[in-house]
Coordinates of C-alpha atoms and ligand atoms in Angstrom, one line a residue:
M1 CA 24.0 -1.3 -36.8
F2 CA 22.1 0.4 -33.9
V3 CA 23.1 1.6 -30.5
S4 CA 19.9 -1.0 -29.0
E5 CA 19.9 -4.7 -30.3
D6 CA 16.0 -4.9 -30.6
L7 CA 16.6 -1.8 -33.6
S8 CA 16.2 -3.3 -37.2
V9 CA 15.3 -2.8 -41.1
N10 CA 12.8 -4.9 -42.7
E11 CA 12.0 -6.0 -45.9
Q12 CA 10.6 -2.5 -46.2
G13 CA 14.1 0.1 -45.2
N14 CA 11.5 1.0 -42.4
L15 CA 13.4 0.7 -38.9
T16 CA 12.1 -2.3 -36.6
I17 CA 11.7 -2.3 -32.6
G18 CA 10.8 -5.4 -31.0
G19 CA 10.0 -6.8 -34.7
I20 CA 7.1 -3.3 -35.2
D21 CA 7.5 -1.5 -37.9
T22 CA 7.7 2.3 -36.7
T23 CA 6.0 3.9 -39.5
E24 CA 3.1 2.0 -38.4
L25 CA 3.1 2.8 -35.2
A26 CA 3.4 6.6 -36.3
A27 CA 1.3 5.5 -38.5
Q28 CA -1.6 4.0 -36.2
Y29 CA -0.7 6.1 -32.8
G30 CA 0.3 9.7 -34.4
T31 CA 3.2 11.7 -33.3
P32 CA 5.0 12.6 -31.5
L33 CA 5.6 9.5 -30.0
Y34 CA 7.8 7.1 -26.7
V35 CA 7.7 3.5 -28.2
M36 CA 8.8 0.5 -25.3
D37 CA 9.9 -3.0 -25.6
E38 CA 8.5 -4.5 -23.0
E39 CA 10.7 -7.6 -24.4
L40 CA 14.4 -6.1 -23.7
I41 CA 12.6 -4.7 -20.3
R42 CA 12.3 -7.4 -19.4
K43 CA 15.6 -9.3 -20.5
N44 CA 17.8 -6.4 -18.6
L45 CA 15.5 -6.7 -15.2
R46 CA 16.3 -10.2 -15.6
R47 CA 19.9 -9.5 -16.8
F48 CA 20.6 -7.6 -13.2
H49 CA 18.6 -9.9 -11.7
E50 CA 20.6 -12.8 -11.7
S51 CA 23.9 -11.4 -11.6
M52 CA 22.6 -9.4 -8.4
Q53 CA 21.9 -12.7 -7.1
K54 CA 24.4 -15.1 -8.4
C55 CA 27.6 -12.3 -6.6
Y56 CA 25.4 -11.6 -3.8
D57 CA 24.7 -15.8 -2.7
G58 CA 21.1 -14.6 -3.2
K59 CA 21.7 -11.8 -1.4
G60 CA 22.0 -9.1 -4.1
I61 CA 18.5 -7.4 -4.2
V62 CA 17.7 -4.9 -7.3
C63 CA 15.1 -2.3 -7.2
Y64 CA 14.5 -0.5 -10.1
A65 CA 14.4 3.6 -10.2
S66 CA 11.2 4.5 -11.3
K67 CA 12.5 8.7 -11.9
A68 CA 14.1 6.4 -15.1
F69 CA 9.8 5.6 -16.4
S70 CA 6.9 5.5 -14.2
C71 CA 4.0 4.5 -15.2
M72 CA 1.4 2.0 -14.1
E73 CA 2.6 -0.5 -16.3
M74 CA 6.0 -0.2 -15.9
C75 CA 5.2 -0.6 -11.9
R76 CA 3.8 -3.4 -13.0
I77 CA 6.7 -5.6 -15.5
V78 CA 8.5 -4.5 -12.7
A79 CA 6.2 -6.4 -9.7
S80 CA 6.0 -9.1 -12.4
E81 CA 9.7 -9.5 -12.3
G82 CA 9.8 -10.2 -8.5
D83 CA 12.0 -6.9 -8.7
G84 CA 11.7 -3.5 -6.2
L85 CA 11.2 -0.3 -6.7
D86 CA 12.2 3.4 -5.9
A87 CA 10.0 5.8 -5.2
V88 CA 11.7 9.8 -4.9
S89 CA 7.6 12.2 -4.8
I90 CA 4.8 10.3 -3.6
G91 CA 3.4 10.3 -7.1
E92 CA 5.6 7.3 -7.5
M93 CA 4.4 6.2 -4.8
Y94 CA 1.1 6.5 -5.5
T95 CA 1.6 4.3 -9.2
A96 CA 2.9 1.5 -7.7
L97 CA 0.4 1.5 -5.4
K98 CA -2.5 2.2 -7.5
A99 CA -0.9 -0.7 -10.1
G100 CA -0.9 -2.9 -7.6
F101 CA 2.7 -2.6 -6.5
P102 CA 3.8 -5.1 -3.7
M103 CA 4.5 -1.6 -1.1
E104 CA 7.1 -3.6 1.3
K105 CA 9.2 -3.5 -1.6
V106 CA 9.2 -0.1 -2.8
G107 CA 12.1 2.0 -1.3
F108 CA 10.9 6.4 0.0
H109 CA 13.7 9.3 -1.7
G110 CA 14.3 12.3 -1.4
N111 CA 16.7 15.0 -0.1
N112 CA 13.1 17.2 1.1
K113 CA 10.3 14.4 1.8
T114 CA 7.7 16.3 3.0
D115 CA 4.6 15.4 6.0
E116 CA 2.4 14.0 4.1
E117 CA 5.1 12.8 2.3
L118 CA 6.2 10.2 4.6
A119 CA 3.2 9.2 6.3
F120 CA 1.9 8.7 3.2
A121 CA 4.5 6.3 2.7
L122 CA 4.4 4.9 6.8
D123 CA 0.6 4.5 5.8
N124 CA 1.3 2.5 2.5
G125 CA 3.9 -0.3 3.9
V126 CA 6.6 0.8 1.9
G127 CA 9.2 -0.9 3.2
H128 CA 12.2 1.1 3.6
I129 CA 13.2 5.2 3.6
I130 CA 15.9 6.0 2.5
V131 CA 16.8 9.4 5.6
D132 CA 18.7 12.1 3.4
N133 CA 19.0 14.5 6.8
I134 CA 18.3 15.2 10.6
P135 CA 15.2 17.6 10.6
E136 CA 13.2 14.0 7.8
L137 CA 14.8 11.6 10.8
R138 CA 12.8 13.6 13.9
R139 CA 9.8 14.1 12.0
L140 CA 9.5 10.9 10.5
E141 CA 10.7 9.4 14.2
K142 CA 7.5 11.4 15.3
I143 CA 5.3 10.6 12.7
A144 CA 6.0 6.6 13.4
A145 CA 5.5 7.2 16.9
E146 CA 2.8 9.2 16.3
K147 CA 1.0 6.3 13.9
G148 CA 2.4 3.0 16.6
I149 CA 4.4 2.0 13.3
T150 CA 8.3 1.0 13.8
A151 CA 9.2 3.0 9.8
H152 CA 12.3 0.7 8.2
I153 CA 15.3 3.6 7.4
M154 CA 18.8 3.3 5.7
F155 CA 20.9 6.8 5.6
R156 CA 22.3 8.1 1.9
I157 CA 25.6 8.2 2.5
K158 CA 28.2 10.8 0.3
P159 CA 30.8 8.5 -0.1
G160 CA 33.0 11.1 -1.2
I161 CA 33.9 9.6 -4.5
D162 CA 34.5 11.4 -8.2
A163 CA 31.8 9.3 -10.6
H164 CA 33.8 11.3 -14.1
T165 CA 29.8 12.1 -15.3
H166 CA 28.7 15.5 -16.2
Q167 CA 28.7 17.8 -12.3
F168 CA 25.0 17.8 -12.2
V169 CA 24.3 14.2 -12.4
M170 CA 27.2 13.2 -10.0
T171 CA 25.8 12.6 -6.0
G172 CA 28.7 11.3 -3.8
Q173 CA 31.1 14.0 -2.7
I174 CA 30.9 16.7 -0.4
D175 CA 29.0 19.0 -2.5
S176 CA 25.7 17.7 -2.4
K177 CA 22.3 18.9 -1.4
Y178 CA 22.4 14.8 -1.2
G179 CA 22.8 13.3 2.5
F180 CA 25.0 13.0 5.7
A181 CA 28.4 13.8 4.8
L182 CA 31.1 10.9 6.2
E183 CA 34.4 13.0 6.3
T184 CA 33.0 15.3 8.9
G185 CA 31.5 13.1 11.5
E186 CA 28.1 13.8 10.4
A187 CA 26.8 10.6 9.4
F188 CA 27.9 9.4 12.0
E189 CA 26.6 11.0 14.6
A190 CA 23.4 10.1 12.6
V191 CA 23.5 6.3 13.0
K192 CA 24.3 7.1 17.0
E193 CA 21.2 9.6 16.7
A194 CA 18.8 6.5 14.9
L195 CA 20.5 3.9 16.7
S196 CA 19.3 6.3 20.2
C197 CA 15.6 6.3 17.9
N198 CA 12.7 4.1 19.5
S199 CA 10.1 4.5 16.5
V200 CA 12.9 3.7 14.0
K201 CA 15.4 0.7 12.9
L202 CA 18.4 1.1 10.8
V203 CA 18.1 -1.4 8.3
G204 CA 20.9 -0.3 5.7
L205 CA 23.0 2.4 4.3
H206 CA 22.8 4.5 1.4
C207 CA 25.0 5.6 -1.8
H208 CA 24.9 6.6 -5.4
I209 CA 27.4 8.2 -7.2
G210 CA 25.6 9.8 -10.3
S211 CA 25.0 9.0 -12.6
Q212 CA 25.3 7.9 -16.7
I213 CA 28.9 6.6 -15.4
F214 CA 31.3 4.2 -18.1
D215 CA 33.6 3.8 -15.2
I216 CA 34.0 0.7 -13.1
D217 CA 36.9 1.9 -10.5
P218 CA 34.6 4.4 -8.6
F219 CA 31.7 1.6 -7.6
E220 CA 34.5 0.0 -6.0
E221 CA 35.6 3.2 -4.6
A222 CA 31.9 3.7 -3.4
A223 CA 31.3 -0.2 -2.1
R224 CA 35.1 -0.3 -0.4
V225 CA 34.2 3.5 1.8
M226 CA 30.5 2.1 2.8
M227 CA 32.1 -1.6 4.1
R228 CA 34.7 -0.3 5.9
F229 CA 31.9 2.4 7.1
M230 CA 29.6 -0.2 8.6
G231 CA 32.4 -2.0 10.1
K232 CA 33.2 1.5 12.2
I233 CA 30.1 1.4 13.2
R234 CA 29.8 -2.0 14.4
D235 CA 33.1 -1.2 16.0
E236 CA 31.6 1.9 17.6
L237 CA 28.2 1.5 18.6
G238 CA 28.1 -2.8 18.3
Y239 CA 25.1 -2.1 15.9
T240 CA 25.9 -4.5 12.1
V241 CA 23.9 -3.0 9.8
P242 CA 22.0 -5.3 7.4
G243 CA 22.0 -4.3 3.8
L244 CA 24.1 -1.7 2.1
N245 CA 22.6 -0.3 -1.1
L246 CA 25.2 1.2 -3.7
G247 CA 22.5 3.3 -6.0
G248 CA 22.3 3.2 -9.3
G249 CA 24.1 4.5 -12.0
F250 CA 24.9 2.9 -15.0
G251 CA 25.7 3.7 -18.2
I252 CA 23.8 2.9 -21.2
K253 CA 25.2 3.1 -24.8
Y254 CA 22.9 6.2 -26.2
L255 CA 26.0 6.9 -29.2
E256 CA 28.3 4.2 -31.1
S257 CA 30.9 5.6 -29.9
H258 CA 29.8 4.2 -26.1
D259 CA 31.2 1.3 -24.8
P260 CA 29.4 0.8 -21.1
A261 CA 30.5 -2.3 -19.4
P262 CA 27.8 -5.1 -19.1
F263 CA 26.3 -5.1 -15.2
E264 CA 27.5 -8.0 -15.0
T265 CA 31.5 -7.0 -14.8
Y266 CA 30.3 -4.5 -13.2
A267 CA 28.5 -6.9 -10.5
E268 CA 32.0 -9.1 -10.3
R269 CA 33.9 -6.8 -9.9
V270 CA 31.4 -4.7 -6.5
S271 CA 30.6 -8.3 -5.1
A272 CA 33.9 -9.2 -5.7
V273 CA 35.3 -5.7 -2.9
V274 CA 32.7 -6.3 -0.8
K275 CA 33.7 -9.6 0.1
K276 CA 36.7 -8.6 0.6
E277 CA 35.6 -5.5 3.1
C278 CA 33.7 -8.4 5.0
E279 CA 36.4 -11.7 5.3
A280 CA 39.4 -8.8 6.3
L281 CA 36.6 -7.1 8.8
G282 CA 34.7 -10.7 10.0
M283 CA 31.0 -9.5 8.8
D284 CA 28.2 -11.3 7.7
M285 CA 27.5 -10.3 4.0
P286 CA 25.2 -7.5 4.1
Y287 CA 21.8 -8.1 1.6
V288 CA 23.4 -4.9 -0.9
Y289 CA 21.0 -3.7 -2.6
I290 CA 20.6 -1.7 -6.0
E291 CA 18.8 0.8 -7.9
P292 CA 19.8 1.2 -12.0
G293 CA 16.7 3.0 -13.9
R294 CA 18.7 4.5 -16.7
S295 CA 20.3 0.9 -17.9
I296 CA 17.1 -0.4 -17.0
V297 CA 14.5 1.1 -20.3
A298 CA 17.1 3.6 -21.5
P299 CA 17.9 1.1 -24.0
A300 CA 14.9 -0.1 -24.9
G301 CA 12.6 3.2 -24.9
I302 CA 12.5 5.7 -29.2
T303 CA 10.9 8.5 -30.0
L304 CA 8.7 8.4 -32.8
Y305 CA 9.0 12.4 -34.4
T306 CA 7.5 13.7 -37.9
V307 CA 9.4 16.3 -39.8
G308 CA 7.7 19.4 -40.5
A309 CA 10.2 22.0 -41.4
R310 CA 13.9 21.5 -43.1
K311 CA 15.6 25.0 -43.0
E312 CA 19.7 25.1 -45.5
I313 CA 21.4 27.7 -43.8
P314 CA 24.0 27.7 -46.2
G315 CA 27.5 27.4 -44.7
I316 CA 25.5 27.7 -41.4
R317 CA 23.9 24.3 -40.0
T318 CA 20.5 23.3 -41.9
Y319 CA 17.9 22.8 -38.8
V320 CA 15.1 19.5 -39.4
S321 CA 11.7 20.4 -37.0
V322 CA 9.8 17.3 -35.0
D323 CA 6.6 17.8 -33.9
G324 CA 8.1 17.6 -30.3
G325 CA 11.2 18.7 -28.5
M326 CA 12.2 20.1 -25.2
G327 CA 8.7 19.2 -23.4
D328 CA 9.3 15.4 -24.3
N329 CA 12.9 15.7 -24.2
P330 CA 14.3 18.2 -22.1
R331 CA 17.8 16.5 -22.3
Y332 CA 20.4 18.2 -24.3
I333 CA 19.1 21.5 -22.8
L334 CA 19.6 20.4 -20.0
Y335 CA 23.1 18.6 -20.7
Q336 CA 23.4 18.9 -23.8
S337 CA 23.1 15.6 -23.6
E338 CA 24.1 13.0 -27.6
Y339 CA 21.4 11.5 -29.4
E340 CA 21.1 8.3 -32.3
A341 CA 18.6 9.7 -35.3
V342 CA 17.4 7.6 -37.8
V343 CA 14.8 8.4 -40.2
A344 CA 12.8 5.7 -40.2
N345 CA 10.7 5.7 -43.8
K346 CA 14.3 5.6 -45.4
A347 CA 15.9 3.1 -42.2
S348 CA 18.6 1.8 -45.0
E349 CA 19.7 4.7 -46.3
E350 CA 23.4 6.1 -45.4
R351 CA 23.1 8.4 -42.5
N352 CA 25.6 11.1 -45.7
E353 CA 23.9 14.7 -43.3
K354 CA 24.3 16.2 -40.7
V355 CA 21.5 17.9 -39.4
T356 CA 20.1 20.1 -35.7
I357 CA 17.0 18.2 -35.1
A358 CA 14.6 21.4 -33.8
G359 CA 12.0 21.0 -31.5
R360 CA 8.6 23.8 -31.8
C361 CA 8.9 25.1 -28.2
C362 CA 9.6 29.0 -28.4
E363 CA 13.8 28.4 -27.2
S364 CA 16.5 28.4 -29.4
G365 CA 17.8 25.5 -27.3
D366 CA 15.2 23.7 -27.8
L367 CA 16.6 21.3 -29.6
I368 CA 17.1 17.7 -29.7
G369 CA 20.6 18.2 -31.0
E370 CA 23.2 19.1 -33.5
N371 CA 25.6 17.8 -35.7
M372 CA 23.5 14.7 -36.2
P373 CA 23.6 11.8 -38.7
L374 CA 20.6 11.9 -40.9
Q375 CA 19.5 10.6 -43.5
H376 CA 17.9 12.7 -46.1
A377 CA 14.9 14.3 -43.4
D378 CA 12.0 16.0 -45.4
S379 CA 8.7 17.2 -44.6
G380 CA 6.5 13.8 -43.6
D381 CA 9.4 11.6 -43.1
I382 CA 8.7 10.2 -39.6
I383 CA 12.2 10.7 -37.7
A384 CA 12.9 8.3 -34.5
V385 CA 15.4 9.0 -31.9
L386 CA 16.9 6.6 -30.1
A387 CA 17.4 5.2 -26.7
T388 CA 15.0 7.7 -25.4
G389 CA 13.5 5.2 -23.0
A390 CA 14.6 7.1 -19.7
Y391 CA 14.6 10.6 -18.2
N392 CA 12.0 11.9 -21.4
Y393 CA 8.7 10.2 -20.5
S394 CA 9.0 11.6 -16.6
M395 CA 11.3 14.4 -17.6
S396 CA 8.0 15.8 -19.9
S397 CA 6.6 19.2 -19.3
N398 CA 3.4 20.5 -20.9
Y399 CA 5.5 23.3 -21.9
N400 CA 4.3 26.1 -24.7
R401 CA 0.6 23.7 -23.2
F402 CA 2.3 20.9 -25.7
Q403 CA 0.2 17.9 -24.7
K404 CA 2.1 15.3 -24.0
P405 CA 3.1 12.1 -26.4
A406 CA 1.1 8.2 -25.9
V407 CA 3.7 6.0 -24.3
V408 CA 3.0 2.5 -26.3
F409 CA 4.8 -0.9 -24.8
V410 CA 5.7 -3.5 -27.9
N411 CA 5.7 -6.6 -27.0
K412 CA 6.5 -9.6 -30.1
G413 CA 5.2 -8.4 -32.3
E414 CA 1.8 -5.7 -30.6
S415 CA 1.6 -3.1 -29.9
R416 CA -0.8 -1.6 -27.3
I417 CA -1.3 1.8 -25.1
A418 CA 0.6 2.4 -21.8
V419 CA -0.3 6.1 -21.6
K420 CA -2.4 8.0 -23.4
R421 CA -1.8 10.7 -25.4
E422 CA -2.9 14.0 -23.5
T423 CA -5.7 16.6 -24.7
I424 CA -6.2 20.1 -25.4
E425 CA -8.8 19.5 -23.0
D426 CA -6.3 17.9 -20.9
V427 CA -4.3 21.1 -21.1
I428 CA -6.7 23.1 -19.2
R429 CA -7.8 20.1 -17.0
N430 CA -7.1 22.1 -13.5
D431 CA -7.9 26.0 -15.0
I432 CA -10.7 27.6 -13.0
Ligands
LIG1 C1 18.2 8.3 -9.5 C2 18.7 8.0 -9.0 C3 19.0 6.6 -9.3 C4 19.1 5.7 -10.5 O1 20.0 6.1 -11.4 P1 20.1 5.6 -12.3 O2 21.4 6.4 -13.3 O3 18.7 5.6 -13.4 O4 20.4 4.3 -13.0 C5 19.2 5.7 -8.3 N1 19.7 5.4 -6.8 C6 18.9 6.7 -6.5 C7 19.1 7.6 -5.0 C8 18.8 8.7 -7.2 O5 18.5 8.8 -7.3

C-alpha cells in the first residue's frame, strides 16, 4: 500500500512507522520531524551484507555512504552491524570517530580534500583514502611521509559509463569533476605514479557511476571495464590491485510506479561479471566493496509536518503549506524529485485530491512536490512525506534561519531522539 514496507495504518486510521503511530510521534516531538526506522535500516544493511558475502565468496564488503544520512547514532548502528563507512569530509569522519566507529573500516572520499582533512584521516587511522587527482596524491604522499605512515589508497576512476540518471547525480562519464579518466590514459599514469611512491600503497580501484540507478546493465559494464583495467595494470606494471570498489547508486522506490530490482539481483549479476573477468584474466577474485547510501536509509525514513495554510486557486492548483520545506528537504528544488505523501491522521481515506505541498521558505520553488495525490488536508493535519531517509537531513540548511528538525529513531514500538531539534539559540550560536 505504501512505498516502504514498514509503513501501515492502525485502527484509528493513522499512519504508523515501525509499529508506532506517527501522529503520536508528532505530538510528542513536534514537527517538522524526521523519523527513522532502525529495524528497517538494519534489515537493509543485512541484505546488502549477506548478498555481498555470498556472491563474492566472503570477499564482499559493504561501506555505508554516510553522506546519505550521517549522525552518531547512525554510525553506531552501522558499526554494530559490522559494516564499513564512507565519509566525504572531516565532519563525517569526526562524526564516526566520536561515535566510536572503528576507523580502519572508514573510506575517505572527495574530489577536493584539504591537507587538514588528509592529515586528520591519517592521524585517526582511516582505513583507506580514495584519491581523486594527482595533486592530491602528491600532497598525501608528502603528508604521510612526514608522519612516517603508509597511506592506503584507492583511485577514483571514471569508467566512461552513462548511468541513465539525472545529470546532477551522474558521475561515471568523462565530463565529470570526479576522478581519473580511463579513455585518455590518465588513470593508468596515476597508477604508475602511485606505484613509485614510498608512503602510499595502492589497495584498490574505485568507481561510482551515479545515484538512483534502476538499470543493472551500467553496473555490469562498469565492473567489466574496471576488471579489464586491473588486468592491464597487472600485465603492464606487474602489480595486482587487491581491491575493487564498485560504489553505490542503487535506485529506491520513491513512487508506487518505481520498480527497482532487489539488491540480491544486482549482486548476482555484477558478481557474475567479476568472476567471469577474473577467469578470463587468470586473476584471483579481488576484495569487492560497495558503497550504498540511499538504498540503506531512504526507505527507512519519513518526515512529519503540520499543515498550516491551504490555498485553493480555482482552475490553477491547491497549495497545502507545511511547517518545513527546502530547509529540511531540498531535493525538489535541486532535482524536481518526486515523493509520496499521506495525511497521517487520515491515512485510511482515499488520496483523492492532487495538491502542491509548499514549504515556508522565501522561494517559489520551495515545494515538496506538485500534483501529489493526497487526502483532503486541512490546517492542523499531519502530513507524512515518505522515503525521506536519505539526502534530506544530511542536506538540510538553516535558510531563512529556520531551525533544523529533530531526528527520532523508532524500533519495535519504542522511540528515541538521535539528533535534537535546533533552538533559536542555535541559530545565533556562532554570531559575534
Ligand atoms: C554518493 C556516493 C555513494 C552513495 O550513493 P547512493 O546513491 O546514495 O547509494 C557512494 N559512493 C560515492 C563515491 C558517492 O559519491
